[in-house]
Tab-separated table of N, CA and C in Angstrom:
chain	number	residue	atom	x	y	z
A	1	MET	N	8.581	7.813	3.948
A	1	MET	CA	9.184	6.519	4.157
A	1	MET	C	8.294	5.670	5.067
A	2	MET	N	8.138	4.433	4.703
A	2	MET	CA	7.263	3.527	5.423
A	2	MET	C	8.014	2.889	6.592
A	3	ASP	N	7.400	2.888	7.764
A	3	ASP	CA	7.929	2.159	8.914
A	3	ASP	C	7.342	0.751	8.839
A	4	TYR	N	7.969	-0.069	8.010
A	4	TYR	CA	7.425	-1.396	7.708
A	4	TYR	C	7.180	-2.245	8.953
A	5	PRO	N	8.114	-2.316	9.901
A	5	PRO	CA	7.824	-3.126	11.098
A	5	PRO	C	6.597	-2.641	11.864
A	6	GLU	N	6.417	-1.331	11.983
A	6	GLU	CA	5.249	-0.800	12.704
A	6	GLU	C	3.956	-1.094	11.938
A	7	VAL	N	3.983	-0.935	10.631
A	7	VAL	CA	2.806	-1.225	9.813
A	7	VAL	C	2.429	-2.701	9.957
A	8	CYS	N	3.416	-3.577	9.913
A	8	CYS	CA	3.139	-5.015	10.080
A	8	CYS	C	2.606	-5.329	11.462
A	9	ARG	N	3.195	-4.736	12.500
A	9	ARG	CA	2.695	-4.960	13.867
A	9	ARG	C	1.220	-4.575	13.962
A	10	GLU	N	0.884	-3.425	13.377
A	10	GLU	CA	-0.506	-2.973	13.448
A	10	GLU	C	-1.424	-3.849	12.610
A	11	ALA	N	-0.957	-4.318	11.461
A	11	ALA	CA	-1.786	-5.201	10.635
A	11	ALA	C	-2.113	-6.483	11.390
A	12	PHE	N	-1.118	-7.053	12.047
A	12	PHE	CA	-1.364	-8.283	12.787
A	12	PHE	C	-2.137	-8.024	14.072
A	13	ALA	N	-1.971	-6.866	14.666
A	13	ALA	CA	-2.779	-6.497	15.839
A	13	ALA	C	-4.240	-6.358	15.434
A	14	LEU	N	-4.499	-5.756	14.270
A	14	LEU	CA	-5.862	-5.614	13.762
A	14	LEU	C	-6.499	-6.991	13.615
A	15	VAL	N	-5.787	-7.911	12.984
A	15	VAL	CA	-6.311	-9.265	12.786
A	15	VAL	C	-6.545	-9.953	14.129
A	16	ASP	N	-5.606	-9.823	15.055
A	16	ASP	CA	-5.743	-10.424	16.382
A	16	ASP	C	-6.930	-9.828	17.132
A	17	ASP	N	-7.059	-8.514	17.079
A	17	ASP	CA	-8.176	-7.846	17.760
A	17	ASP	C	-9.525	-8.281	17.189
A	18	ILE	N	-9.595	-8.410	15.886
A	18	ILE	CA	-10.839	-8.886	15.269
A	18	ILE	C	-11.157	-10.294	15.768
A	19	GLY	N	-10.148	-11.144	15.800
A	19	GLY	CA	-10.343	-12.516	16.281
A	19	GLY	C	-10.820	-12.578	17.725
A	20	LYS	N	-10.441	-11.589	18.509
A	20	LYS	CA	-10.856	-11.529	19.915
A	20	LYS	C	-12.207	-10.838	20.087
A	21	GLY	N	-12.811	-10.404	18.991
A	21	GLY	CA	-14.137	-9.789	19.052
A	21	GLY	C	-14.133	-8.317	19.419
A	22	ALA	N	-13.002	-7.653	19.255
A	22	ALA	CA	-12.872	-6.252	19.675
A	22	ALA	C	-13.812	-5.302	18.933
A	23	PHE	N	-14.265	-5.677	17.762
A	23	PHE	CA	-15.090	-4.759	16.974
A	23	PHE	C	-16.547	-5.183	16.882
A	24	ASN	N	-16.930	-6.161	17.641
A	24	ASN	CA	-18.335	-6.584	17.631
A	24	ASN	C	-19.222	-5.456	18.135
A	25	ASN	N	-20.153	-5.054	17.306
A	25	ASN	CA	-21.171	-4.055	17.631
A	25	ASN	C	-20.639	-2.662	17.954
A	26	GLU	N	-19.340	-2.442	17.874
A	26	GLU	CA	-18.829	-1.102	18.137
A	26	GLU	C	-19.085	-0.182	16.948
A	27	PHE	N	-18.803	-0.664	15.756
A	27	PHE	CA	-18.974	0.162	14.567
A	27	PHE	C	-20.037	-0.383	13.630
A	28	SER	N	-20.544	-1.559	13.930
A	28	SER	CA	-21.570	-2.144	13.076
A	28	SER	C	-22.285	-3.246	13.842
A	29	GLU	N	-23.282	-3.789	13.239
A	29	GLU	CA	-24.060	-4.866	13.843
A	29	GLU	C	-23.505	-6.247	13.517
A	30	ARG	N	-22.475	-6.314	12.718
A	30	ARG	CA	-21.936	-7.623	12.337
A	30	ARG	C	-21.089	-8.195	13.457
A	31	GLY	N	-20.872	-9.489	13.402
A	31	GLY	CA	-20.070	-10.160	14.418
A	31	GLY	C	-18.657	-10.422	13.943
A	32	THR	N	-17.956	-11.220	14.711
A	32	THR	CA	-16.549	-11.511	14.436
A	32	THR	C	-16.362	-12.199	13.091
A	33	LEU	N	-17.227	-13.142	12.753
A	33	LEU	CA	-17.064	-13.863	11.487
A	33	LEU	C	-17.163	-12.910	10.300
A	34	ALA	N	-18.152	-12.045	10.286
A	34	ALA	CA	-18.308	-11.100	9.179
A	34	ALA	C	-17.130	-10.124	9.113
A	35	THR	N	-16.675	-9.645	10.260
A	35	THR	CA	-15.541	-8.730	10.286
A	35	THR	C	-14.276	-9.443	9.819
A	36	THR	N	-14.145	-10.700	10.172
A	36	THR	CA	-13.003	-11.486	9.708
A	36	THR	C	-13.002	-11.591	8.200
A	37	VAL	N	-14.142	-11.902	7.633
A	37	VAL	CA	-14.243	-12.071	6.181
A	37	VAL	C	-14.047	-10.741	5.451
A	38	GLU	N	-14.618	-9.669	5.962
A	38	GLU	CA	-14.595	-8.381	5.273
A	38	GLU	C	-13.334	-7.563	5.521
A	39	VAL	N	-12.654	-7.800	6.642
A	39	VAL	CA	-11.492	-6.977	6.992
A	39	VAL	C	-10.233	-7.823	7.185
A	40	ALA	N	-10.266	-8.745	8.123
A	40	ALA	CA	-9.053	-9.484	8.480
A	40	ALA	C	-8.496	-10.306	7.324
A	41	MET	N	-9.337	-11.043	6.645
A	41	MET	CA	-8.853	-11.887	5.547
A	41	MET	C	-8.231	-11.060	4.430
A	42	PRO	N	-8.864	-9.967	3.970
A	42	PRO	CA	-8.210	-9.143	2.959
A	42	PRO	C	-6.881	-8.553	3.431
A	43	VAL	N	-6.813	-8.117	4.685
A	43	VAL	CA	-5.567	-7.552	5.214
A	43	VAL	C	-4.466	-8.621	5.214
A	44	LEU	N	-4.791	-9.813	5.674
A	44	LEU	CA	-3.807	-10.897	5.669
A	44	LEU	C	-3.334	-11.217	4.253
A	45	GLU	N	-4.246	-11.266	3.315
A	45	GLU	CA	-3.867	-11.557	1.931
A	45	GLU	C	-2.949	-10.480	1.373
A	46	ILE	N	-3.262	-9.231	1.645
A	46	ILE	CA	-2.444	-8.118	1.157
A	46	ILE	C	-1.033	-8.217	1.718
A	47	PHE	N	-0.907	-8.460	3.011
A	47	PHE	CA	0.415	-8.522	3.623
A	47	PHE	C	1.163	-9.797	3.260
A	48	ARG	N	0.451	-10.832	2.952
A	48	ARG	CA	1.098	-12.070	2.497
A	48	ARG	C	1.813	-11.851	1.172
A	49	LYS	N	1.236	-11.021	0.315
A	49	LYS	CA	1.799	-10.767	-1.019
A	49	LYS	C	2.750	-9.570	-1.049
A	50	LEU	N	2.776	-8.778	0.008
A	50	LEU	CA	3.578	-7.560	0.017
A	50	LEU	C	5.076	-7.858	0.096
A	51	ASN	N	5.815	-7.282	-0.839
A	51	ASN	CA	7.275	-7.319	-0.810
A	51	ASN	C	7.726	-5.870	-0.626
A	52	PRO	N	8.180	-5.493	0.569
A	52	PRO	CA	8.500	-4.089	0.835
A	52	PRO	C	9.668	-3.550	0.003
A	53	ARG	N	10.421	-4.422	-0.639
A	53	ARG	CA	11.547	-3.984	-1.481
A	53	ARG	C	11.139	-3.758	-2.934
A	54	ASP	N	9.915	-4.112	-3.257
A	54	ASP	CA	9.414	-3.988	-4.633
A	54	ASP	C	8.382	-2.862	-4.683
A	55	HIS	N	8.729	-1.790	-5.382
A	55	HIS	CA	7.855	-0.607	-5.446
A	55	HIS	C	6.458	-0.972	-5.949
A	56	ARG	N	6.372	-1.793	-6.976
A	56	ARG	CA	5.056	-2.174	-7.516
A	56	ARG	C	4.236	-2.943	-6.494
A	57	SER	N	4.893	-3.786	-5.734
A	57	SER	CA	4.197	-4.541	-4.695
A	57	SER	C	3.649	-3.605	-3.620
A	58	VAL	N	4.434	-2.614	-3.228
A	58	VAL	CA	3.994	-1.644	-2.220
A	58	VAL	C	2.812	-0.831	-2.738
A	59	VAL	N	2.896	-0.374	-3.977
A	59	VAL	CA	1.802	0.403	-4.569
A	59	VAL	C	0.528	-0.444	-4.641
A	60	ASP	N	0.661	-1.687	-5.065
A	60	ASP	CA	-0.499	-2.580	-5.142
A	60	ASP	C	-1.094	-2.809	-3.752
A	61	ALA	N	-0.244	-3.042	-2.759
A	61	ALA	CA	-0.729	-3.258	-1.392
A	61	ALA	C	-1.467	-2.030	-0.885
A	62	ARG	N	-0.909	-0.845	-1.105
A	62	ARG	CA	-1.563	0.386	-0.650
A	62	ARG	C	-2.905	0.586	-1.342
A	63	THR	N	-2.955	0.326	-2.620
A	63	THR	CA	-4.203	0.491	-3.368
A	63	THR	C	-5.285	-0.442	-2.840
A	64	ARG	N	-4.931	-1.689	-2.655
A	64	ARG	CA	-5.895	-2.678	-2.166
A	64	ARG	C	-6.290	-2.408	-0.718
A	65	LEU	N	-5.304	-2.043	0.100
A	65	LEU	CA	-5.583	-1.759	1.504
A	65	LEU	C	-6.418	-0.492	1.656
A	66	ALA	N	-6.223	0.481	0.777
A	66	ALA	CA	-7.005	1.722	0.837
A	66	ALA	C	-8.491	1.441	0.662
A	67	LYS	N	-8.835	0.498	-0.198
A	67	LYS	CA	-10.244	0.148	-0.387
A	67	LYS	C	-10.850	-0.398	0.905
A	68	VAL	N	-10.099	-1.253	1.583
A	68	VAL	CA	-10.591	-1.821	2.844
A	68	VAL	C	-10.653	-0.728	3.909
A	69	ALA	N	-9.599	0.073	4.007
A	69	ALA	CA	-9.529	1.122	5.040
A	69	ALA	C	-10.617	2.179	4.856
A	70	ASN	N	-10.902	2.562	3.628
A	70	ASN	CA	-11.974	3.532	3.382
A	70	ASN	C	-13.324	2.991	3.809
A	71	ALA	N	-13.547	1.706	3.574
A	71	ALA	CA	-14.828	1.091	3.938
A	71	ALA	C	-14.909	0.797	5.431
A	72	GLU	N	-13.768	0.707	6.094
A	72	GLU	CA	-13.724	0.296	7.498
A	72	GLU	C	-12.949	1.308	8.347
A	73	GLN	N	-13.274	2.574	8.200
A	73	GLN	CA	-12.525	3.619	8.891
A	73	GLN	C	-12.599	3.490	10.406
A	74	GLY	N	-13.704	3.028	10.924
A	74	GLY	CA	-13.828	2.839	12.371
A	74	GLY	C	-12.828	1.831	12.904
A	75	VAL	N	-12.598	0.778	12.166
A	75	VAL	CA	-11.629	-0.238	12.565
A	75	VAL	C	-10.213	0.305	12.392
A	76	PHE	N	-9.909	0.843	11.232
A	76	PHE	CA	-8.558	1.302	10.916
A	76	PHE	C	-8.131	2.510	11.747
A	77	SER	N	-9.081	3.241	12.318
A	77	SER	CA	-8.723	4.419	13.113
A	77	SER	C	-7.892	4.049	14.337
A	78	ARG	N	-7.967	2.809	14.781
A	78	ARG	CA	-7.187	2.355	15.947
A	78	ARG	C	-5.741	2.005	15.592
A	79	TYR	N	-5.418	2.019	14.330
A	79	TYR	CA	-4.095	1.591	13.864
A	79	TYR	C	-3.508	2.683	12.966
A	80	PRO	N	-2.963	3.747	13.560
A	80	PRO	CA	-2.545	4.920	12.783
A	80	PRO	C	-1.465	4.650	11.738
A	81	ALA	N	-0.496	3.795	12.026
A	81	ALA	CA	0.545	3.507	11.026
A	81	ALA	C	-0.042	2.743	9.844
A	82	LEU	N	-0.940	1.817	10.120
A	82	LEU	CA	-1.589	1.046	9.061
A	82	LEU	C	-2.483	1.946	8.218
A	83	ALA	N	-3.245	2.824	8.870
A	83	ALA	CA	-4.095	3.763	8.135
A	83	ALA	C	-3.256	4.706	7.289
A	84	LYS	N	-2.150	5.175	7.850
A	84	LYS	CA	-1.274	6.080	7.095
A	84	LYS	C	-0.660	5.359	5.898
A	85	PHE	N	-0.282	4.109	6.068
A	85	PHE	CA	0.241	3.323	4.951
A	85	PHE	C	-0.811	3.179	3.861
A	86	ALA	N	-2.040	2.902	4.255
A	86	ALA	CA	-3.114	2.665	3.286
A	86	ALA	C	-3.609	3.943	2.633
A	87	LEU	N	-3.773	5.006	3.427
A	87	LEU	CA	-4.445	6.205	2.938
A	87	LEU	C	-3.566	7.462	2.881
A	88	GLY	N	-2.360	7.338	3.385
A	88	GLY	CA	-1.465	8.492	3.392
A	88	GLY	C	-1.696	9.422	4.565
A	89	LYS	N	-2.616	9.045	5.456
A	89	LYS	CA	-2.914	9.857	6.632
A	89	LYS	C	-3.609	8.999	7.669
A	90	PRO	N	-3.501	9.365	8.941
A	90	PRO	CA	-4.266	8.653	9.963
A	90	PRO	C	-5.754	8.963	9.840
A	91	ILE	N	-6.582	8.150	10.429
A	91	ILE	CA	-8.035	8.332	10.402
A	91	ILE	C	-8.487	8.795	11.779
A	92	THR	N	-9.329	9.802	11.803
A	92	THR	CA	-9.933	10.265	13.052
A	92	THR	C	-11.424	10.034	12.953
A	93	VAL	N	-11.955	9.219	13.862
A	93	VAL	CA	-13.390	8.951	13.894
A	93	VAL	C	-13.970	9.733	15.060
A	94	GLN	N	-15.041	10.454	14.791
A	94	GLN	CA	-15.657	11.275	15.850
A	94	GLN	C	-16.984	10.715	16.245
């Protein structure tokens, strides 16, 4: 069962953290603008279209979010509920 409020809190925290530059040079050489385009914008679009009462919408959101989360595991590792929603498990970065 999805903890929708927690997943949403983490999705918006991820976007807010990116906007504040939290991931600059930590996991890559790109800056805030590139991280916004590659991570934050897709996450916002996915959650904008997500209807938690519609099974197909949830499946589509998870599928699309999984692509972003797999490519950005360093970022998503800070948001365990969001990673679990996207990938079915939290991410551990070593």
